[in-house]
Amino acid sequence: MKLKLSILFFVFSLITFAQHHFVLNGVCSKNANSKNIYLTYKVNGKGITKSSEITNNKFVFKGELDFPTRATISTDPKFHMTTLNSNVFYLEPNVMNIKLDFDNLSTIIINESKATDEFNSLQNRAEKEKFQKKMDSIRESSRLYSVKISGTSDSSLKNQFQKSLDSLDQLWDELVDQNRNKSMQLELEFIKKNPNSYIAPDLLYNILTEGDEQIPYDTINNLYDKLGPEVKKSFAGKQLAERLLNFKNSRIGSLAPDFVLKDINRNTIRLSSFYKNQYVLIDFWASWCGPCREDFPFLKGIYAKYKNKGLEFISISKDENLQSWKKAIEKEKIEIWKQISTKENNSTIEDAYVVTAIPVKILIDKEGIIIGRWIGGGLENETAIENMITEIFDK
């Protein structure tokens, strides 16, 4: 009986360990004794960073983990990541083995991690290297043309060099878009075929963030619905569910997420208090964002024309430096409408509106419904905003 109980206890312990703990045993292919290596990951949204000293070319990390989770291993304690000093992989709640070259983590080998194998299968290194070489070539050519422009006083030559530089900028943007779209399609196909993969929620979350208007909400939501129940229980699965809800609630046709925040003058601003009486244009920006500030002359013109006809502006800044924020408001002379800082309010309102890049402008009607959403600055968006506002107020 004692023997049976001992065996049962041992088996139960193994099962419990497998479900809630991980061990990462590492071997360095080069002599790195006495140096440290670092691991960072999240458990239920809480960031965890560990360090391990390398002894006899070996190191070990241990911790608690319920589900496979994205992690970064690095030789830089501040995680200033490069392809040489860091690598992304997936920790699993079991015993894993890792082999690496301390001076080049791009050649890392990880065993006993199915999620890492799946993640690596999507990282076509040959294609990525080919893409990177093209980008490096464009970057070098752009640098040379910039040198030529600054090195000549001939206006004809300057114009010629500038045209070449503009063409390279356009080619850069096209290649970036092509690469992003290609990667996105590969990831969507993977998710369709592997609904029980623990990397699927992370892939969908990134597609939702980077794709924004490119991939329809229904497409991503349908893929989420088909994910396995255990995958949905993981933190990445729960995070994706929350992101999907925010995404849906922040699109055109949805009731705008309400908020109560203090403005720069410490006055309480409740979005819903403007309903019935005014349209509201929310502008997400920051002092360090060039395109954001380039839009201010246009916005000031629109505000001056329609502020007495029922249009209110609320600018929401993502600045971490409050002094920079206040100086920019003063310099741009935009204190004429309401100014709010997410930093000062300790607010994550940008998450509710799924603002992943700025500027973003959102127009809300008198019923609190989002009727316009524009990402980025520039003449095209300015024209679209002006046309919509003119149609509303100059009927």
PDB file of C-alpha atoms in Angstrom, residues 76-273:
ATOM      1  CA  ASP A  76      21.767  42.495 -22.931  1.00  0.00           C
ATOM      2  CA  PRO A  77      20.363  43.240 -19.448  1.00  0.00           C
ATOM      3  CA  LYS A  78      18.475  46.264 -20.823  1.00  0.00           C
ATOM      4  CA  PHE A  79      17.016  44.268 -23.734  1.00  0.00           C
ATOM      5  CA  HIS A  80      18.259  46.669 -26.391  1.00  0.00           C
ATOM      6  CA  MET A  81      17.491  43.953 -28.882  1.00  0.00           C
ATOM      7  CA  THR A  82      19.412  43.076 -32.031  1.00  0.00           C
ATOM      8  CA  THR A  83      19.489  39.859 -34.065  1.00  0.00           C
ATOM      9  CA  LEU A  84      22.819  39.020 -32.408  1.00  0.00           C
ATOM     10  CA  ASN A  85      22.003  39.631 -28.734  1.00  0.00           C
ATOM     11  CA  SER A  86      18.416  38.397 -28.504  1.00  0.00           C
ATOM     12  CA  ASN A  87      15.879  35.916 -29.794  1.00  0.00           C
ATOM     13  CA  VAL A  88      12.132  35.388 -29.418  1.00  0.00           C
ATOM     14  CA  PHE A  89      10.738  31.932 -28.654  1.00  0.00           C
ATOM     15  CA  TYR A  90       7.968  30.256 -26.643  1.00  0.00           C
ATOM     16  CA  LEU A  91       8.354  28.996 -23.104  1.00  0.00           C
ATOM     17  CA  GLU A  92       6.323  25.881 -22.299  1.00  0.00           C
ATOM     18  CA  PRO A  93       5.338  24.414 -18.907  1.00  0.00           C
ATOM     19  CA  ASN A  94       7.812  21.530 -19.176  1.00  0.00           C
ATOM     20  CA  VAL A  95      11.551  20.843 -19.372  1.00  0.00           C
ATOM     21  CA  MET A  96      13.184  22.447 -22.417  1.00  0.00           C
ATOM     22  CA  ASN A  97      16.738  22.408 -23.704  1.00  0.00           C
ATOM     23  CA  ILE A  98      18.395  25.322 -25.460  1.00  0.00           C
ATOM     24  CA  LYS A  99      21.734  25.568 -27.256  1.00  0.00           C
ATOM     25  CA  LEU A 100      23.188  28.920 -28.252  1.00  0.00           C
ATOM     26  CA  ASP A 101      26.207  30.922 -29.310  1.00  0.00           C
ATOM     27  CA  PHE A 102      26.550  33.690 -26.733  1.00  0.00           C
ATOM     28  CA  ASP A 103      27.845  36.106 -29.415  1.00  0.00           C
ATOM     29  CA  ASN A 104      25.103  35.310 -31.939  1.00  0.00           C
ATOM     30  CA  LEU A 105      21.681  34.329 -30.581  1.00  0.00           C
ATOM     31  CA  SER A 106      20.201  34.200 -34.103  1.00  0.00           C
ATOM     32  CA  THR A 107      21.507  30.614 -34.352  1.00  0.00           C
ATOM     33  CA  ILE A 108      19.689  29.435 -31.230  1.00  0.00           C
ATOM     34  CA  ILE A 109      18.340  25.859 -31.084  1.00  0.00           C
ATOM     35  CA  ILE A 110      15.436  25.022 -28.752  1.00  0.00           C
ATOM     36  CA  ASN A 111      14.001  21.575 -28.113  1.00  0.00           C
ATOM     37  CA  GLU A 112      10.798  20.388 -26.416  1.00  0.00           C
ATOM     38  CA  SER A 113       8.795  23.481 -27.399  1.00  0.00           C
ATOM     39  CA  LYS A 114       6.099  22.803 -29.961  1.00  0.00           C
ATOM     40  CA  ALA A 115       4.990  26.447 -29.950  1.00  0.00           C
ATOM     41  CA  THR A 116       8.539  27.558 -30.773  1.00  0.00           C
ATOM     42  CA  ASP A 117       8.703  25.075 -33.645  1.00  0.00           C
ATOM     43  CA  GLU A 118       5.440  26.494 -35.001  1.00  0.00           C
ATOM     44  CA  PHE A 119       6.646  30.071 -34.539  1.00  0.00           C
ATOM     45  CA  ASN A 120       9.931  29.327 -36.319  1.00  0.00           C
ATOM     46  CA  SER A 121       8.108  27.658 -39.202  1.00  0.00           C
ATOM     47  CA  LEU A 122       6.629  31.072 -40.024  1.00  0.00           C
ATOM     48  CA  GLN A 123      10.004  32.816 -39.842  1.00  0.00           C
ATOM     49  CA  ASN A 124      11.367  32.127 -43.336  1.00  0.00           C
ATOM     50  CA  ARG A 125      14.944  33.177 -42.696  1.00  0.00           C
ATOM     51  CA  ALA A 126      16.015  32.996 -46.354  1.00  0.00           C
ATOM     52  CA  GLU A 127      13.144  35.276 -47.404  1.00  0.00           C
ATOM     53  CA  LYS A 128      13.807  37.643 -44.507  1.00  0.00           C
ATOM     54  CA  GLU A 129      17.488  37.907 -45.375  1.00  0.00           C
ATOM     55  CA  LYS A 130      16.588  38.590 -49.010  1.00  0.00           C
ATOM     56  CA  PHE A 131      14.152  41.303 -47.916  1.00  0.00           C
ATOM     57  CA  GLN A 132      16.695  42.811 -45.528  1.00  0.00           C
ATOM     58  CA  LYS A 133      19.347  42.990 -48.258  1.00  0.00           C
ATOM     59  CA  LYS A 134      16.928  44.939 -50.473  1.00  0.00           C
ATOM     60  CA  MET A 135      16.125  47.324 -47.634  1.00  0.00           C
ATOM     61  CA  ASP A 136      19.815  47.788 -46.804  1.00  0.00           C
ATOM     62  CA  SER A 137      20.520  48.573 -50.470  1.00  0.00           C
ATOM     63  CA  ILE A 138      17.757  51.193 -50.566  1.00  0.00           C
ATOM     64  CA  ARG A 139      18.972  52.703 -47.289  1.00  0.00           C
ATOM     65  CA  GLU A 140      22.538  53.010 -48.618  1.00  0.00           C
ATOM     66  CA  SER A 141      21.376  54.507 -51.929  1.00  0.00           C
ATOM     67  CA  SER A 142      19.215  57.015 -50.048  1.00  0.00           C
ATOM     68  CA  ARG A 143      22.191  58.002 -47.915  1.00  0.00           C
ATOM     69  CA  LEU A 144      24.341  58.580 -51.011  1.00  0.00           C
ATOM     70  CA  TYR A 145      21.696  60.755 -52.688  1.00  0.00           C
ATOM     71  CA  SER A 146      21.307  62.774 -49.479  1.00  0.00           C
ATOM     72  CA  VAL A 147      25.073  63.384 -49.491  1.00  0.00           C
ATOM     73  CA  LYS A 148      24.920  64.437 -53.153  1.00  0.00           C
ATOM     74  CA  ILE A 149      22.070  66.867 -52.457  1.00  0.00           C
ATOM     75  CA  SER A 150      23.927  68.537 -49.606  1.00  0.00           C
ATOM     76  CA  GLY A 151      27.172  68.572 -51.630  1.00  0.00           C
ATOM     77  CA  THR A 152      25.996  70.541 -54.649  1.00  0.00           C
ATOM     78  CA  SER A 153      24.682  74.059 -55.183  1.00  0.00           C
ATOM     79  CA  ASP A 154      23.348  73.237 -58.666  1.00  0.00           C
ATOM     80  CA  SER A 155      19.549  73.477 -58.322  1.00  0.00           C
ATOM     81  CA  SER A 156      19.012  71.282 -61.393  1.00  0.00           C
ATOM     82  CA  LEU A 157      21.146  68.509 -59.895  1.00  0.00           C
ATOM     83  CA  LYS A 158      19.459  68.946 -56.492  1.00  0.00           C
ATOM     84  CA  ASN A 159      16.046  68.408 -58.098  1.00  0.00           C
ATOM     85  CA  GLN A 160      17.326  65.374 -59.992  1.00  0.00           C
ATOM     86  CA  PHE A 161      18.806  63.820 -56.850  1.00  0.00           C
ATOM     87  CA  GLN A 162      15.648  64.615 -54.868  1.00  0.00           C
ATOM     88  CA  LYS A 163      13.480  62.828 -57.451  1.00  0.00           C
ATOM     89  CA  SER A 164      15.700  59.760 -57.132  1.00  0.00           C
ATOM     90  CA  LEU A 165      15.448  59.997 -53.345  1.00  0.00           C
ATOM     91  CA  ASP A 166      11.648  60.269 -53.517  1.00  0.00           C
ATOM     92  CA  SER A 167      11.525  57.194 -55.786  1.00  0.00           C
ATOM     93  CA  LEU A 168      13.597  55.237 -53.286  1.00  0.00           C
ATOM     94  CA  ASP A 169      11.269  56.314 -50.456  1.00  0.00           C
ATOM     95  CA  GLN A 170       8.289  55.100 -52.475  1.00  0.00           C
ATOM     96  CA  LEU A 171      10.025  51.796 -53.240  1.00  0.00           C
ATOM     97  CA  TRP A 172      10.808  51.388 -49.528  1.00  0.00           C
ATOM     98  CA  ASP A 173       7.142  51.833 -48.591  1.00  0.00           C
ATOM     99  CA  GLU A 174       6.019  49.419 -51.306  1.00  0.00           C
ATOM    100  CA  LEU A 175       8.458  46.704 -50.186  1.00  0.00           C
ATOM    101  CA  VAL A 176       7.454  47.134 -46.528  1.00  0.00           C
ATOM    102  CA  ASP A 177       3.760  46.814 -47.445  1.00  0.00           C
ATOM    103  CA  GLN A 178       4.408  43.785 -49.658  1.00  0.00           C
ATOM    104  CA  ASN A 179       6.424  42.045 -46.953  1.00  0.00           C
ATOM    105  CA  ARG A 180       3.821  42.815 -44.282  1.00  0.00           C
ATOM    106  CA  ASN A 181       0.948  41.589 -46.464  1.00  0.00           C
ATOM    107  CA  LYS A 182       2.800  38.414 -47.411  1.00  0.00           C
ATOM    108  CA  SER A 183       3.608  37.623 -43.776  1.00  0.00           C
ATOM    109  CA  MET A 184       0.038  38.382 -42.767  1.00  0.00           C
ATOM    110  CA  GLN A 185      -1.421  35.968 -45.313  1.00  0.00           C
ATOM    111  CA  LEU A 186       0.953  33.196 -44.220  1.00  0.00           C
ATOM    112  CA  GLU A 187      -0.049  33.745 -40.595  1.00  0.00           C
ATOM    113  CA  LEU A 188      -3.779  33.728 -41.408  1.00  0.00           C
ATOM    114  CA  GLU A 189      -3.382  30.420 -43.259  1.00  0.00           C
ATOM    115  CA  PHE A 190      -1.448  28.962 -40.321  1.00  0.00           C
ATOM    116  CA  ILE A 191      -4.154  29.979 -37.840  1.00  0.00           C
ATOM    117  CA  LYS A 192      -6.890  28.427 -40.007  1.00  0.00           C
ATOM    118  CA  LYS A 193      -5.024  25.123 -40.077  1.00  0.00           C
ATOM    119  CA  ASN A 194      -3.813  25.195 -36.447  1.00  0.00           C
ATOM    120  CA  PRO A 195      -6.624  26.461 -34.170  1.00  0.00           C
ATOM    121  CA  ASN A 196      -5.083  24.653 -31.171  1.00  0.00           C
ATOM    122  CA  SER A 197      -1.712  26.372 -31.503  1.00  0.00           C
ATOM    123  CA  TYR A 198      -0.759  28.612 -28.595  1.00  0.00           C
ATOM    124  CA  ILE A 199       0.942  31.062 -30.953  1.00  0.00           C
ATOM    125  CA  ALA A 200      -2.355  31.690 -32.801  1.00  0.00           C
ATOM    126  CA  PRO A 201      -3.691  34.344 -30.353  1.00  0.00           C
ATOM    127  CA  ASP A 202      -0.418  36.295 -30.542  1.00  0.00           C
ATOM    128  CA  LEU A 203      -0.482  36.173 -34.343  1.00  0.00           C
ATOM    129  CA  LEU A 204      -4.110  37.328 -34.452  1.00  0.00           C
ATOM    130  CA  TYR A 205      -3.425  40.082 -31.922  1.00  0.00           C
ATOM    131  CA  ASN A 206      -0.556  41.416 -34.058  1.00  0.00           C
ATOM    132  CA  ILE A 207      -2.612  41.201 -37.255  1.00  0.00           C
ATOM    133  CA  LEU A 208      -5.402  43.114 -35.542  1.00  0.00           C
ATOM    134  CA  THR A 209      -2.902  45.752 -34.420  1.00  0.00           C
ATOM    135  CA  GLU A 210      -0.839  46.097 -37.583  1.00  0.00           C
ATOM    136  CA  GLY A 211      -3.520  45.345 -40.153  1.00  0.00           C
ATOM    137  CA  ASP A 212      -6.059  47.748 -38.630  1.00  0.00           C
ATOM    138  CA  GLU A 213      -8.467  48.452 -41.496  1.00  0.00           C
ATOM    139  CA  GLN A 214      -6.765  46.027 -43.911  1.00  0.00           C
ATOM    140  CA  ILE A 215      -8.167  42.819 -42.407  1.00  0.00           C
ATOM    141  CA  PRO A 216     -11.928  42.874 -41.734  1.00  0.00           C
ATOM    142  CA  TYR A 217     -12.967  42.472 -38.103  1.00  0.00           C
ATOM    143  CA  ASP A 218     -15.263  39.542 -39.001  1.00  0.00           C
ATOM    144  CA  THR A 219     -12.328  37.617 -40.495  1.00  0.00           C
ATOM    145  CA  ILE A 220     -10.297  37.869 -37.295  1.00  0.00           C
ATOM    146  CA  ASN A 221     -13.300  37.289 -35.027  1.00  0.00           C
ATOM    147  CA  ASN A 222     -14.246  34.118 -36.936  1.00  0.00           C
ATOM    148  CA  LEU A 223     -10.705  32.798 -36.540  1.00  0.00           C
ATOM    149  CA  TYR A 224     -10.836  33.590 -32.819  1.00  0.00           C
ATOM    150  CA  ASP A 225     -14.158  31.727 -32.467  1.00  0.00           C
ATOM    151  CA  LYS A 226     -12.552  28.608 -33.932  1.00  0.00           C
ATOM    152  CA  LEU A 227      -9.573  28.588 -31.573  1.00  0.00           C
ATOM    153  CA  GLY A 228      -9.370  25.648 -29.180  1.00  0.00           C
ATOM    154  CA  PRO A 229     -10.902  26.111 -25.698  1.00  0.00           C
ATOM    155  CA  GLU A 230      -7.538  25.724 -23.927  1.00  0.00           C
ATOM    156  CA  VAL A 231      -5.949  28.286 -26.228  1.00  0.00           C
ATOM    157  CA  LYS A 232      -8.730  30.746 -25.379  1.00  0.00           C
ATOM    158  CA  LYS A 233      -8.049  30.196 -21.657  1.00  0.00           C
ATOM    159  CA  SER A 234      -4.411  31.262 -22.015  1.00  0.00           C
ATOM    160  CA  PHE A 235      -3.455  34.843 -21.208  1.00  0.00           C
ATOM    161  CA  ALA A 236      -2.784  35.507 -24.905  1.00  0.00           C
ATOM    162  CA  GLY A 237      -6.260  34.168 -25.699  1.00  0.00           C
ATOM    163  CA  LYS A 238      -7.911  36.394 -23.074  1.00  0.00           C
ATOM    164  CA  GLN A 239      -5.871  39.383 -24.234  1.00  0.00           C
ATOM    165  CA  LEU A 240      -7.017  38.771 -27.811  1.00  0.00           C
ATOM    166  CA  ALA A 241     -10.673  38.557 -26.718  1.00  0.00           C
ATOM    167  CA  GLU A 242     -10.375  41.931 -24.974  1.00  0.00           C
ATOM    168  CA  ARG A 243      -8.642  43.449 -27.991  1.00  0.00           C
ATOM    169  CA  LEU A 244     -11.371  42.171 -30.311  1.00  0.00           C
ATOM    170  CA  LEU A 245     -14.047  43.746 -28.123  1.00  0.00           C
ATOM    171  CA  ASN A 246     -12.199  47.076 -28.092  1.00  0.00           C
ATOM    172  CA  PHE A 247     -11.653  46.866 -31.836  1.00  0.00           C
ATOM    173  CA  LYS A 248     -15.356  46.312 -32.473  1.00  0.00           C
ATOM    174  CA  ASN A 249     -16.373  49.108 -30.105  1.00  0.00           C
ATOM    175  CA  SER A 250     -14.002  51.636 -31.683  1.00  0.00           C
ATOM    176  CA  ARG A 251     -15.036  51.223 -35.329  1.00  0.00           C
ATOM    177  CA  ILE A 252     -17.370  53.365 -37.416  1.00  0.00           C
ATOM    178  CA  GLY A 253     -21.001  52.648 -36.464  1.00  0.00           C
ATOM    179  CA  SER A 254     -20.240  51.736 -32.835  1.00  0.00           C
ATOM    180  CA  LEU A 255     -21.105  53.694 -29.701  1.00  0.00           C
ATOM    181  CA  ALA A 256     -17.901  55.500 -28.753  1.00  0.00           C
ATOM    182  CA  PRO A 257     -16.247  54.197 -25.543  1.00  0.00           C
ATOM    183  CA  ASP A 258     -17.029  56.736 -22.840  1.00  0.00           C
ATOM    184  CA  PHE A 259     -14.347  58.216 -20.610  1.00  0.00           C
ATOM    185  CA  VAL A 260     -13.998  60.574 -17.668  1.00  0.00           C
ATOM    186  CA  LEU A 261     -10.595  62.305 -17.608  1.00  0.00           C
ATOM    187  CA  LYS A 262      -9.005  65.495 -16.297  1.00  0.00           C
ATOM    188  CA  ASP A 263      -7.849  68.058 -18.859  1.00  0.00           C
ATOM    189  CA  ILE A 264      -4.768  70.269 -18.678  1.00  0.00           C
ATOM    190  CA  ASN A 265      -6.665  72.719 -16.443  1.00  0.00           C
ATOM    191  CA  ARG A 266      -7.777  69.905 -14.106  1.00  0.00           C
ATOM    192  CA  ASN A 267     -11.366  70.142 -15.337  1.00  0.00           C
ATOM    193  CA  THR A 268     -13.302  66.879 -15.562  1.00  0.00           C
ATOM    194  CA  ILE A 269     -14.112  65.895 -19.149  1.00  0.00           C
ATOM    195  CA  ARG A 270     -16.811  63.270 -19.681  1.00  0.00           C
ATOM    196  CA  LEU A 271     -17.206  62.349 -23.341  1.00  0.00           C
ATOM    197  CA  SER A 272     -20.903  61.473 -23.043  1.00  0.00           C
ATOM    198  CA  SER A 273     -21.673  64.948 -21.629  1.00  0.00           C
TER     199      SER A 273
END
